[in-house]
Short mmCIF file of C-alpha atoms (C1' of nucleotides) in Angstrom, two decimals:
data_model
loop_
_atom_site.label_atom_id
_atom_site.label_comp_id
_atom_site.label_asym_id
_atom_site.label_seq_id
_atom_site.Cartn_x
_atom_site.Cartn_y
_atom_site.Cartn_z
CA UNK A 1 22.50 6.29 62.33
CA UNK A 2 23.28 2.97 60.64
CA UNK A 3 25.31 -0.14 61.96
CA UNK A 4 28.60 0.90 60.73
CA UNK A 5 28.40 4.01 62.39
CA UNK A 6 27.26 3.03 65.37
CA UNK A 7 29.79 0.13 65.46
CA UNK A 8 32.91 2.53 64.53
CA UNK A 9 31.42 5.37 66.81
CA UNK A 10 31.62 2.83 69.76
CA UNK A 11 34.81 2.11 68.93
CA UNK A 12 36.71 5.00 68.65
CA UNK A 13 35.22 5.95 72.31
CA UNK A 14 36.22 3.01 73.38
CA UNK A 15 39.93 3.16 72.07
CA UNK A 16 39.83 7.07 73.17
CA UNK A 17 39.37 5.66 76.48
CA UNK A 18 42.05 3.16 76.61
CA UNK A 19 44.24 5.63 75.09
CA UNK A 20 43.06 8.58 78.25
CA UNK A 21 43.40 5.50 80.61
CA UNK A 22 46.81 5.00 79.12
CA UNK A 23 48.59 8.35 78.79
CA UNK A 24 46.31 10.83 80.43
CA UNK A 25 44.42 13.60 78.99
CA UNK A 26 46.48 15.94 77.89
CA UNK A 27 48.46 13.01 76.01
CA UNK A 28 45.70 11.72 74.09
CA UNK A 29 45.77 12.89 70.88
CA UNK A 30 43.56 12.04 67.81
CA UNK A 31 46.58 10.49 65.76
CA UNK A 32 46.66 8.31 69.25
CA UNK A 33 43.72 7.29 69.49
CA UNK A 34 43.76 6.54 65.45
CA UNK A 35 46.54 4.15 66.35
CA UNK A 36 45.22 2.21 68.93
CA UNK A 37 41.77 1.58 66.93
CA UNK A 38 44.23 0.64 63.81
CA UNK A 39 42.13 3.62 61.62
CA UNK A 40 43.34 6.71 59.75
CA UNK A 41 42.96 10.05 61.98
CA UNK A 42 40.15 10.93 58.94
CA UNK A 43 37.82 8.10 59.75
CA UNK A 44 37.46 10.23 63.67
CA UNK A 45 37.04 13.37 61.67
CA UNK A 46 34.30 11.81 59.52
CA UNK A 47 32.53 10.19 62.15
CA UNK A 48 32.73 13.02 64.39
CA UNK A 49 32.20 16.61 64.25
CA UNK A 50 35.33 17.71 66.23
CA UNK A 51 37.36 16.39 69.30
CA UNK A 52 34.89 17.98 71.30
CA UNK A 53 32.49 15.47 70.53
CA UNK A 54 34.06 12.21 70.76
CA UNK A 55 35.66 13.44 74.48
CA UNK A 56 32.29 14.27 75.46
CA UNK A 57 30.66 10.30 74.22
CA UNK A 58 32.92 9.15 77.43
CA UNK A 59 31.28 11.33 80.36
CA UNK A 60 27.93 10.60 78.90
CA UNK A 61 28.24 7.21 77.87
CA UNK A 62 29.47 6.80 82.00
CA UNK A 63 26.69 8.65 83.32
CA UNK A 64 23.96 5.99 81.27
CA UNK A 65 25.92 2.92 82.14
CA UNK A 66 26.57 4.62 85.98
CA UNK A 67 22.79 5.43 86.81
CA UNK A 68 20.85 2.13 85.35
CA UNK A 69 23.38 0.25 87.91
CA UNK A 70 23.07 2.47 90.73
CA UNK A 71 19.50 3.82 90.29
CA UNK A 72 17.68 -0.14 90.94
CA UNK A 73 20.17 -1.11 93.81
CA UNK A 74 19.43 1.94 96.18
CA UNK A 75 15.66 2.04 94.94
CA UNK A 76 15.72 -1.62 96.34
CA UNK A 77 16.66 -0.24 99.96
CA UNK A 78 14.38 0.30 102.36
CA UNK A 79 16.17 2.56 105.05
CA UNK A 80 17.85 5.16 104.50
CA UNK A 81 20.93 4.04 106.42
CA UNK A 82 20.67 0.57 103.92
CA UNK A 83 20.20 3.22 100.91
CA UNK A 84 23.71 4.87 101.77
CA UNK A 85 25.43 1.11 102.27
CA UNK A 86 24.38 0.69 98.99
CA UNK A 87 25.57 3.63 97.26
CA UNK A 88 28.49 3.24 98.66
CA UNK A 89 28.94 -0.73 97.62
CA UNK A 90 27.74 -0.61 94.63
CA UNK A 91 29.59 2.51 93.38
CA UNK A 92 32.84 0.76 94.54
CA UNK A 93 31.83 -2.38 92.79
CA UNK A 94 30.85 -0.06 89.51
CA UNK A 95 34.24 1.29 89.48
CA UNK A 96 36.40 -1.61 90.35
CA UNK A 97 34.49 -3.37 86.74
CA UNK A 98 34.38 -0.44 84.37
CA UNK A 99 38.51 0.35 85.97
CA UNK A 100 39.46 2.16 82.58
CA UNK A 101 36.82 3.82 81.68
CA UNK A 102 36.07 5.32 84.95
CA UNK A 103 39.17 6.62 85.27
CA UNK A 104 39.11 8.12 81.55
CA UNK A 105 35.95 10.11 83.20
CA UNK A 106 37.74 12.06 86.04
CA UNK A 107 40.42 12.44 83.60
CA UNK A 108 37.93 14.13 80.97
CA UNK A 109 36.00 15.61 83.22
CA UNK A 110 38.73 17.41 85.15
CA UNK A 111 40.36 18.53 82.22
CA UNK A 112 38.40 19.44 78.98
CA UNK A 113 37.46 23.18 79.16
CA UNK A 114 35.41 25.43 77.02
CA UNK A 115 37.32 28.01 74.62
CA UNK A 116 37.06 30.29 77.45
CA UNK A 117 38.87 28.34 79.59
CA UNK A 118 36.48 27.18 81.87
CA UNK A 119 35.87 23.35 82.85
CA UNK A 120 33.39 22.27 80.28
CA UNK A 121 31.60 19.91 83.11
CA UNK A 122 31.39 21.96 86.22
CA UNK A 123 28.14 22.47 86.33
CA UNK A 124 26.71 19.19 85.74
CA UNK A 125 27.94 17.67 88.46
CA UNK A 126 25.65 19.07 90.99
CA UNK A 127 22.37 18.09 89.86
CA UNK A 128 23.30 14.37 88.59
CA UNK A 129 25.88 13.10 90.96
CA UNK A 130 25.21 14.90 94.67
CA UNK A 131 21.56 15.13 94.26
CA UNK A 132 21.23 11.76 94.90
CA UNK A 133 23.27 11.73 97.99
CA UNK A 134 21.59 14.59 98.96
CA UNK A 135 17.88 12.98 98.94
CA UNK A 136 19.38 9.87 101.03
CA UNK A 137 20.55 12.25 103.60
CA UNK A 138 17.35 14.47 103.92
CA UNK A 139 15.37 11.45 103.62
CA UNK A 140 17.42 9.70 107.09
CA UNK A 141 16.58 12.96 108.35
CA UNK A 142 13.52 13.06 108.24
CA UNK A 143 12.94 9.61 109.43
CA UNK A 144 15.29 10.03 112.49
CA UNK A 145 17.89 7.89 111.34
CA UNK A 146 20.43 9.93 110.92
CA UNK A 147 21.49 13.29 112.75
CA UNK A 148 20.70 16.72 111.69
CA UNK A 149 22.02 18.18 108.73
CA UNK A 150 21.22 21.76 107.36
CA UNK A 151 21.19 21.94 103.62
CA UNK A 152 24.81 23.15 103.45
CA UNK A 153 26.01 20.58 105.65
CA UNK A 154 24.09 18.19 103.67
CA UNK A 155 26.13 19.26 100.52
CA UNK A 156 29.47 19.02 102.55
CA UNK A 157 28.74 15.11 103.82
CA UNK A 158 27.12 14.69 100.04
CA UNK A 159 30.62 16.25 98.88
CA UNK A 160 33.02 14.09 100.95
CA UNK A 161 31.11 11.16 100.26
CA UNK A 162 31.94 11.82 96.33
CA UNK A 163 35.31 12.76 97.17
CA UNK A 164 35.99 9.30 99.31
CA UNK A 165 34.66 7.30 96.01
CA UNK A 166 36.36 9.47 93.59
CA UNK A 167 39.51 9.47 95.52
CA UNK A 168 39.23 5.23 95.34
CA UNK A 169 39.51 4.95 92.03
CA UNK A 170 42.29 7.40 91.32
CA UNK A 171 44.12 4.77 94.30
CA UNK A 172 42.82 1.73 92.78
CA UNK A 173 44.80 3.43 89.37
CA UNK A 174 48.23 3.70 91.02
CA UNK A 175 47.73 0.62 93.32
CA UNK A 176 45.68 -1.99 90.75
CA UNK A 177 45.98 -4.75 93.28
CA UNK A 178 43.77 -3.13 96.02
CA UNK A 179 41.61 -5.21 98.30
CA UNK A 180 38.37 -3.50 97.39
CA UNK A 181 35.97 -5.52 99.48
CA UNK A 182 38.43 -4.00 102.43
CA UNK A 183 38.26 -0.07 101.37
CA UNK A 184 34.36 -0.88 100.90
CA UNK A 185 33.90 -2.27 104.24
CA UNK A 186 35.86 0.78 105.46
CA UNK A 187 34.42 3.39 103.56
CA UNK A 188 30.38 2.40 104.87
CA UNK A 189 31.98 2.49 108.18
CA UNK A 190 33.09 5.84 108.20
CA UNK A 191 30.11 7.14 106.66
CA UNK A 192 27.69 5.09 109.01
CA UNK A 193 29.41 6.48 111.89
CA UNK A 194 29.29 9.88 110.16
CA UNK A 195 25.60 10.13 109.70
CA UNK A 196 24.79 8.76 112.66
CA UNK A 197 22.63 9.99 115.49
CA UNK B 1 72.37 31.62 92.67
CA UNK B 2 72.09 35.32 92.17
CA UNK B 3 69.56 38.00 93.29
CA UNK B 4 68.02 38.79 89.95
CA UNK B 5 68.14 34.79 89.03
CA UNK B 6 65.60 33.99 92.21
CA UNK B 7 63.73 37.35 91.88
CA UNK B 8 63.17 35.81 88.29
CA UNK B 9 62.28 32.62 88.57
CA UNK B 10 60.15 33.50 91.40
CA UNK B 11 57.66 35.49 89.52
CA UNK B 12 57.82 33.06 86.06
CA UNK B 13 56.82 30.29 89.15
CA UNK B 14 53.90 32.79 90.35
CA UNK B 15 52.96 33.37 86.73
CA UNK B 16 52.93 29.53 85.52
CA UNK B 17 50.59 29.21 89.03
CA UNK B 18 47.95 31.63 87.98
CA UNK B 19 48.24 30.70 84.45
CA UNK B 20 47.29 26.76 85.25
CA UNK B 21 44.79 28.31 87.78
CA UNK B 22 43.28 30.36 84.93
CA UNK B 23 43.38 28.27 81.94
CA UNK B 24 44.37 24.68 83.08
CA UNK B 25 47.56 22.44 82.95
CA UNK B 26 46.97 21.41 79.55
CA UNK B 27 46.65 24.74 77.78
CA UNK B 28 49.29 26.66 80.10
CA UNK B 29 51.78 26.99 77.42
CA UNK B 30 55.35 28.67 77.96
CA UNK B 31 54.46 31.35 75.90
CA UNK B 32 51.72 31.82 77.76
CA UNK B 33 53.04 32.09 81.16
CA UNK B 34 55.64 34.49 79.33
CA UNK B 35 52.69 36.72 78.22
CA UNK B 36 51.42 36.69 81.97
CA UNK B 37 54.91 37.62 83.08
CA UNK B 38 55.34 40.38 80.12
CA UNK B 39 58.58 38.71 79.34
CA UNK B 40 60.03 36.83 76.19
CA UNK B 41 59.92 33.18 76.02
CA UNK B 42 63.27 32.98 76.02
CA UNK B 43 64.06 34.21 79.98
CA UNK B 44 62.45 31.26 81.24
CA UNK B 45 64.44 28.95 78.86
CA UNK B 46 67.33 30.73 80.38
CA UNK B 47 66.19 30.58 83.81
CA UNK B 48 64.94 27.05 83.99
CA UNK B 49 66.42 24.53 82.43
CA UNK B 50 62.63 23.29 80.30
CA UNK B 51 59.45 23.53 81.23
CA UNK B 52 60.04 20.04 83.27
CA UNK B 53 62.17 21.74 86.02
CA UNK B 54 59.58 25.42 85.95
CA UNK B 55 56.61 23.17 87.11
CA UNK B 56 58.32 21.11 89.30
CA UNK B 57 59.08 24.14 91.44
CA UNK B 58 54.49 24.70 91.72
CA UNK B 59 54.55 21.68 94.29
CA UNK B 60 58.17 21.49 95.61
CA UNK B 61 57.49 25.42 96.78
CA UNK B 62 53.73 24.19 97.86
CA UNK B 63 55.04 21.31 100.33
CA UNK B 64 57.71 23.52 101.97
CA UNK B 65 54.93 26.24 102.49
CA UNK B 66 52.21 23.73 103.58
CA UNK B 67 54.40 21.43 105.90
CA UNK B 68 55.71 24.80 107.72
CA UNK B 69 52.20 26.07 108.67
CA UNK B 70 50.56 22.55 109.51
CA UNK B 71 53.78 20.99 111.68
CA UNK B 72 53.98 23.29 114.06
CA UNK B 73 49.70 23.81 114.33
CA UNK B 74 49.78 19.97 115.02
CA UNK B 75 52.86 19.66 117.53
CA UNK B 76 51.21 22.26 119.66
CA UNK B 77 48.26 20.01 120.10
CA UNK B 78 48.21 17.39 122.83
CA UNK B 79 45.70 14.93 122.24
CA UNK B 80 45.06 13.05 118.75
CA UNK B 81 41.44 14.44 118.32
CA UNK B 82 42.43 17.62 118.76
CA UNK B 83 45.26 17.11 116.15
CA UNK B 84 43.21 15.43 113.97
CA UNK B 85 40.70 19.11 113.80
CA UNK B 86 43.45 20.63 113.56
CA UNK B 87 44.77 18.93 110.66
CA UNK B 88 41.47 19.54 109.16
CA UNK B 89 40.96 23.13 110.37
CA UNK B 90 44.25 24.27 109.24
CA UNK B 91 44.79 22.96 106.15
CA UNK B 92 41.24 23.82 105.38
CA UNK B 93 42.26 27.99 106.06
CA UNK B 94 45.69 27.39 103.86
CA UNK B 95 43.67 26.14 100.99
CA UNK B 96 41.72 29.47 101.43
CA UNK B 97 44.28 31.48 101.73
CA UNK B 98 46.29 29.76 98.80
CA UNK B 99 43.48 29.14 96.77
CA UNK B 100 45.41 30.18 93.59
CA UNK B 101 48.35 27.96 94.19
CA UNK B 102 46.75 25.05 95.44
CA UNK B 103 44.54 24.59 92.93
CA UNK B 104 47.79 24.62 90.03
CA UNK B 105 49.42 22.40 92.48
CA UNK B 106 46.37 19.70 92.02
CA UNK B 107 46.39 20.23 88.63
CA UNK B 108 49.80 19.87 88.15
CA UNK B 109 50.49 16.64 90.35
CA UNK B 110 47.50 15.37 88.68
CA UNK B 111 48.28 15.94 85.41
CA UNK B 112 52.12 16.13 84.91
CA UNK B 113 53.43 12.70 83.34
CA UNK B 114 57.06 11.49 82.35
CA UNK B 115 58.22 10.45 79.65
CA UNK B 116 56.50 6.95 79.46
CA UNK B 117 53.18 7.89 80.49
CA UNK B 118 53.02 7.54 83.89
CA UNK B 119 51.99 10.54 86.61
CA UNK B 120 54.86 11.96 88.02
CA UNK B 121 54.47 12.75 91.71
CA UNK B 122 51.94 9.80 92.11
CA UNK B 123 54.58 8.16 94.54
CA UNK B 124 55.65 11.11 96.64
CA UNK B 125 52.35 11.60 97.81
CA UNK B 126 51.87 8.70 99.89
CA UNK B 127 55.07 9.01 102.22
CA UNK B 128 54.93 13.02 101.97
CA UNK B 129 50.56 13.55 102.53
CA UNK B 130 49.30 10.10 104.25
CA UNK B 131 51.70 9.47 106.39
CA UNK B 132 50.61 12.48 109.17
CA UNK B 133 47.24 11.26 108.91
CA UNK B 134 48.18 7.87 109.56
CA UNK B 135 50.48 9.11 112.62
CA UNK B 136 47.67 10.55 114.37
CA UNK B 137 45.14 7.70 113.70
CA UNK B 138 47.76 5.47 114.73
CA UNK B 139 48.35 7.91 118.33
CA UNK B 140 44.45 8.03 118.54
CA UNK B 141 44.02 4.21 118.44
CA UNK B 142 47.25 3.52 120.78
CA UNK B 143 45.78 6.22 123.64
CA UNK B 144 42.16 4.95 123.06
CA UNK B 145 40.52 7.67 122.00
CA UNK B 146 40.04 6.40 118.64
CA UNK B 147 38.37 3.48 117.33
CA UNK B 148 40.72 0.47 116.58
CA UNK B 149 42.25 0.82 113.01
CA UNK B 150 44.17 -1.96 110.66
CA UNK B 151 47.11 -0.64 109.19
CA UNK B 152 44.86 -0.87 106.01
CA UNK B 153 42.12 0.32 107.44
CA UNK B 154 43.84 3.76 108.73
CA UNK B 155 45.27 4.07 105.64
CA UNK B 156 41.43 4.55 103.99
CA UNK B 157 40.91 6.62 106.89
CA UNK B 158 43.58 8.80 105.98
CA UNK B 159 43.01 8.54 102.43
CA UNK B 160 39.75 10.15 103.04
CA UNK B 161 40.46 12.85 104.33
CA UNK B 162 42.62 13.89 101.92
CA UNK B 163 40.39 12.92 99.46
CA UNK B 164 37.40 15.70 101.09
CA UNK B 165 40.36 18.13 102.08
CA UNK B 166 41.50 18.34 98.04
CA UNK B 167 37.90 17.82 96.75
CA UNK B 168 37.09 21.05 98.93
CA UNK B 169 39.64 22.87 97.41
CA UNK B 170 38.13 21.96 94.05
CA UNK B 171 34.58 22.91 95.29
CA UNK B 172 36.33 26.59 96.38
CA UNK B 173 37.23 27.41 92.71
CA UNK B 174 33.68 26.18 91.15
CA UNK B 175 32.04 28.08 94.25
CA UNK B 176 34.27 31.09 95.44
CA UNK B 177 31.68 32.61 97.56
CA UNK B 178 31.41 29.08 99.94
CA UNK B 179 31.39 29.62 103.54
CA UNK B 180 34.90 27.76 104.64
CA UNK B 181 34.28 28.13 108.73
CA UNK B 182 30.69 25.85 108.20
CA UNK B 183 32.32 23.34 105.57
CA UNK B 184 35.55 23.49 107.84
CA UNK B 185 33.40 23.13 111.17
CA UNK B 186 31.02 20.19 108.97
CA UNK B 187 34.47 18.19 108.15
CA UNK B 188 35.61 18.54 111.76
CA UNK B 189 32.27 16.81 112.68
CA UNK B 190 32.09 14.03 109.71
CA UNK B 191 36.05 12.90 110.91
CA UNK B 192 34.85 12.88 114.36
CA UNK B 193 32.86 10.64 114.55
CA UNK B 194 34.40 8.57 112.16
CA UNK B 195 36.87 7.81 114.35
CA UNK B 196 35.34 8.01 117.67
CA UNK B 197 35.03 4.79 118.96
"C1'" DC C 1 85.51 54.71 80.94
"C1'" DT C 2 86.42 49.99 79.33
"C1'" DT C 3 85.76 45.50 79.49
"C1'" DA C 4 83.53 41.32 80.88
"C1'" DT C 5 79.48 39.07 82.42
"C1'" DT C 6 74.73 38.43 83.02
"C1'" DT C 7 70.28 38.90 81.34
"C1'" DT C 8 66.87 39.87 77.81
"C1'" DA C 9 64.32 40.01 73.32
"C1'" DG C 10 63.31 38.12 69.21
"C1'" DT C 11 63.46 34.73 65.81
"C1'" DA C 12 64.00 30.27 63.72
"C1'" DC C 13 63.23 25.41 63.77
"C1'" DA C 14 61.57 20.81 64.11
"C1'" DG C 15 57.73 18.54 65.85
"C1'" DT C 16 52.81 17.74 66.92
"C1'" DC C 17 48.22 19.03 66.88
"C1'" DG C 18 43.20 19.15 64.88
"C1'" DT C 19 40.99 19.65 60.73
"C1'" DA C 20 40.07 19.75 55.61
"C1'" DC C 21 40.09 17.47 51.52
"C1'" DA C 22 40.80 14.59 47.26
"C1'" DA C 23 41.07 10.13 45.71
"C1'" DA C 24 40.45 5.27 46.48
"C1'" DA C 25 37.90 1.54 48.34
"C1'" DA C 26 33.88 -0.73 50.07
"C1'" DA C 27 29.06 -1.28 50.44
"C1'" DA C 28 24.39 -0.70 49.11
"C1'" DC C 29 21.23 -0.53 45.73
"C1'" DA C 30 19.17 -0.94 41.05
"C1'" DT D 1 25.56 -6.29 36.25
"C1'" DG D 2 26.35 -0.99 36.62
"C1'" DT D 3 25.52 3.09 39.50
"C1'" DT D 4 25.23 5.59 43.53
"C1'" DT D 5 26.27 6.23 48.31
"C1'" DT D 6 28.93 5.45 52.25
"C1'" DT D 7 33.23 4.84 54.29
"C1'" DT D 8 38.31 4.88 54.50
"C1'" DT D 9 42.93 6.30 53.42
"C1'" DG D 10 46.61 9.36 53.05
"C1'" DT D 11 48.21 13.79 52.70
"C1'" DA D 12 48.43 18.70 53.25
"C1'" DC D 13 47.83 22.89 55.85
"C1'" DG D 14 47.86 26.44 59.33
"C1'" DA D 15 48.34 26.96 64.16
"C1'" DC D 16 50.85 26.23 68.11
"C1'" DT D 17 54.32 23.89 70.95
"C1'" DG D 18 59.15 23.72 73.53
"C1'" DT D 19 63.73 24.61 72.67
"C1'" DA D 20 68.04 26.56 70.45
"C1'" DC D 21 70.37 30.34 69.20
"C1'" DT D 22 71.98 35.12 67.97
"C1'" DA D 23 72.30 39.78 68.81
"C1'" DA D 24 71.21 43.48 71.73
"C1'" DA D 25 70.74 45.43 76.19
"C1'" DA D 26 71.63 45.85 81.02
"C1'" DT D 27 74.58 45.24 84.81
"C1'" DA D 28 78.96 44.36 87.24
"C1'" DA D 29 83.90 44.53 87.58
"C1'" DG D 30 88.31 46.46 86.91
#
DNA sequence: CTTATTTTAGTACAGTCGTACAAAAAAACA
DNA sequence: TGTTTTTTTGTACGACTGTACTAAAATAAG
């Protein structure tokens, strides 16, 4: 892939983004997104196989730029009930500085579907985003730290967890002037009281 | 407004909810939801004014059912922790029971924009979903039985559990087969201890 | 039964969509 | 430099959208 491709690829995501960001999903149309990176609607169609695609650069692109910022922080921890903090903080933090593009995620995510019908990335949410959550839990577990949890109930606390820091940036869209630091410090709270003993 | 008019435009309503539950907001197409119904296109542009004023009626006729089978579940309740599972426990069996309509509901309010971009019922839900929440935090805190709460903080609080009640519901269409009592029961447990003191 | 009203089916239309494609422009290479 | 390859533009096309509208059908009223 040469320089120019790479360069115009990374741009069109970018502007598809913005544009998703902008006027939601269903709204975002190639000749939008055309517009907003100042190109013809054939330069997308030469540089990318189909809508399809380019929609699916955002989710992955995220998930990249998501887990080399997570991954070191919790690794870092040494306790389990530290390891959670952290997830928490640092996903907040994540999302606060990547605003747009975050959002233009759930967006995706929640909307493109297969031909069938089906949501195209259902499945893959499991095993890359709850696992994770999942392994703190066990792990607290298993050291005492935290209270019981049977694998379901695992995946319910692993759930809501999600849910609380999905549900913050869909808030932080409608209300931009947030106090983060606040909904952080409230958010370990409830989930340190949560898992505890 | 006539027999045959709200015989009508209750079953195009029905039909444009199991269309978006089947296929999505963004492909649920008028002529689709007049293929569901096995009528022409043109009896729901006679019986709603666009398609505007059809999916407005998916969460108008969704709050009226919800608010009259949670109200009365809470008011019977006399102390705040015992409204607050109730809350949960409730609305937790009328997401099962409505799994259909709920989930177009979520994708509708989600997903339904105006003219300039912007998501249409994004205000409503504060005043018309938080404010409960916040009302029995706020009784909790006041009778102390709960934990002390900022106005901020509460809100989070309440914000939360919205967040894993409408995440569940999301959860219930990628798994059908979950087992609502333990998730319900699990929730019950995560929000009481979050707000023990 | 006749007439008036309500409701339905079917079609037409203007607009937007994603994609395909030909020609022009730019860049890379010799 | 001239030649080839890569990239961009602009347009055209078929498919699909929501809405408008006409004529037919069904129902209600007199």
């Amino acid at each position: 892939m040469s320089f120019i491709e790479k360069a115009r690829r990374a741009q069109i995501v970018e502007c598809a983004i913005e544009t998703i960001a902008e006027v939601g999903y269903a709204q975002a149309s190639l000749g939008q997104i055309a517009k907003r990176a100042k190109i013809s609607k054939g330069v997308i169609s030469y540089h990318f196989a189909n809508k399809e695609e380019l929609l699916e650069q955002i989710p992955i692109e995220y998930y990249m730029a998501w887990q080399s910022y997570i991954a070191p922080r919790i690794e870092a921890q040494k306790s389990p009930k530290e390891m959670l903090r952290v997830y928490i903080e640092s996903n907040l933090t994540f999302v606060d500085e990547n605003r747009k593009h975050v959002f233009a995620v759930i967006e995706t995510v929640s909307n493109q579907r297969t031909a069938d019908g089906k949501l195209r990335f259902a499945a893959d949410h499991d095993e890359t985003i709850l696992l994770p959550i999942e392994n703190i839990l066990t792990l607290g577990m298993q050291e005492g730290i935290f209270r019981e949890f049977t694998r379901p109930s695992a995946r319910v606390m692993a759930l809501t967890i999600r849910n609380a820091i999905d549900g913050f940036t869909i808030e932080l869209m409608r209300k931009p002037h947030l106090d983060v630091q606040e909904y952080t410090r409230e958010l370990v709270t409830i989930f340190d009281k949560s898992t505890k003993k």
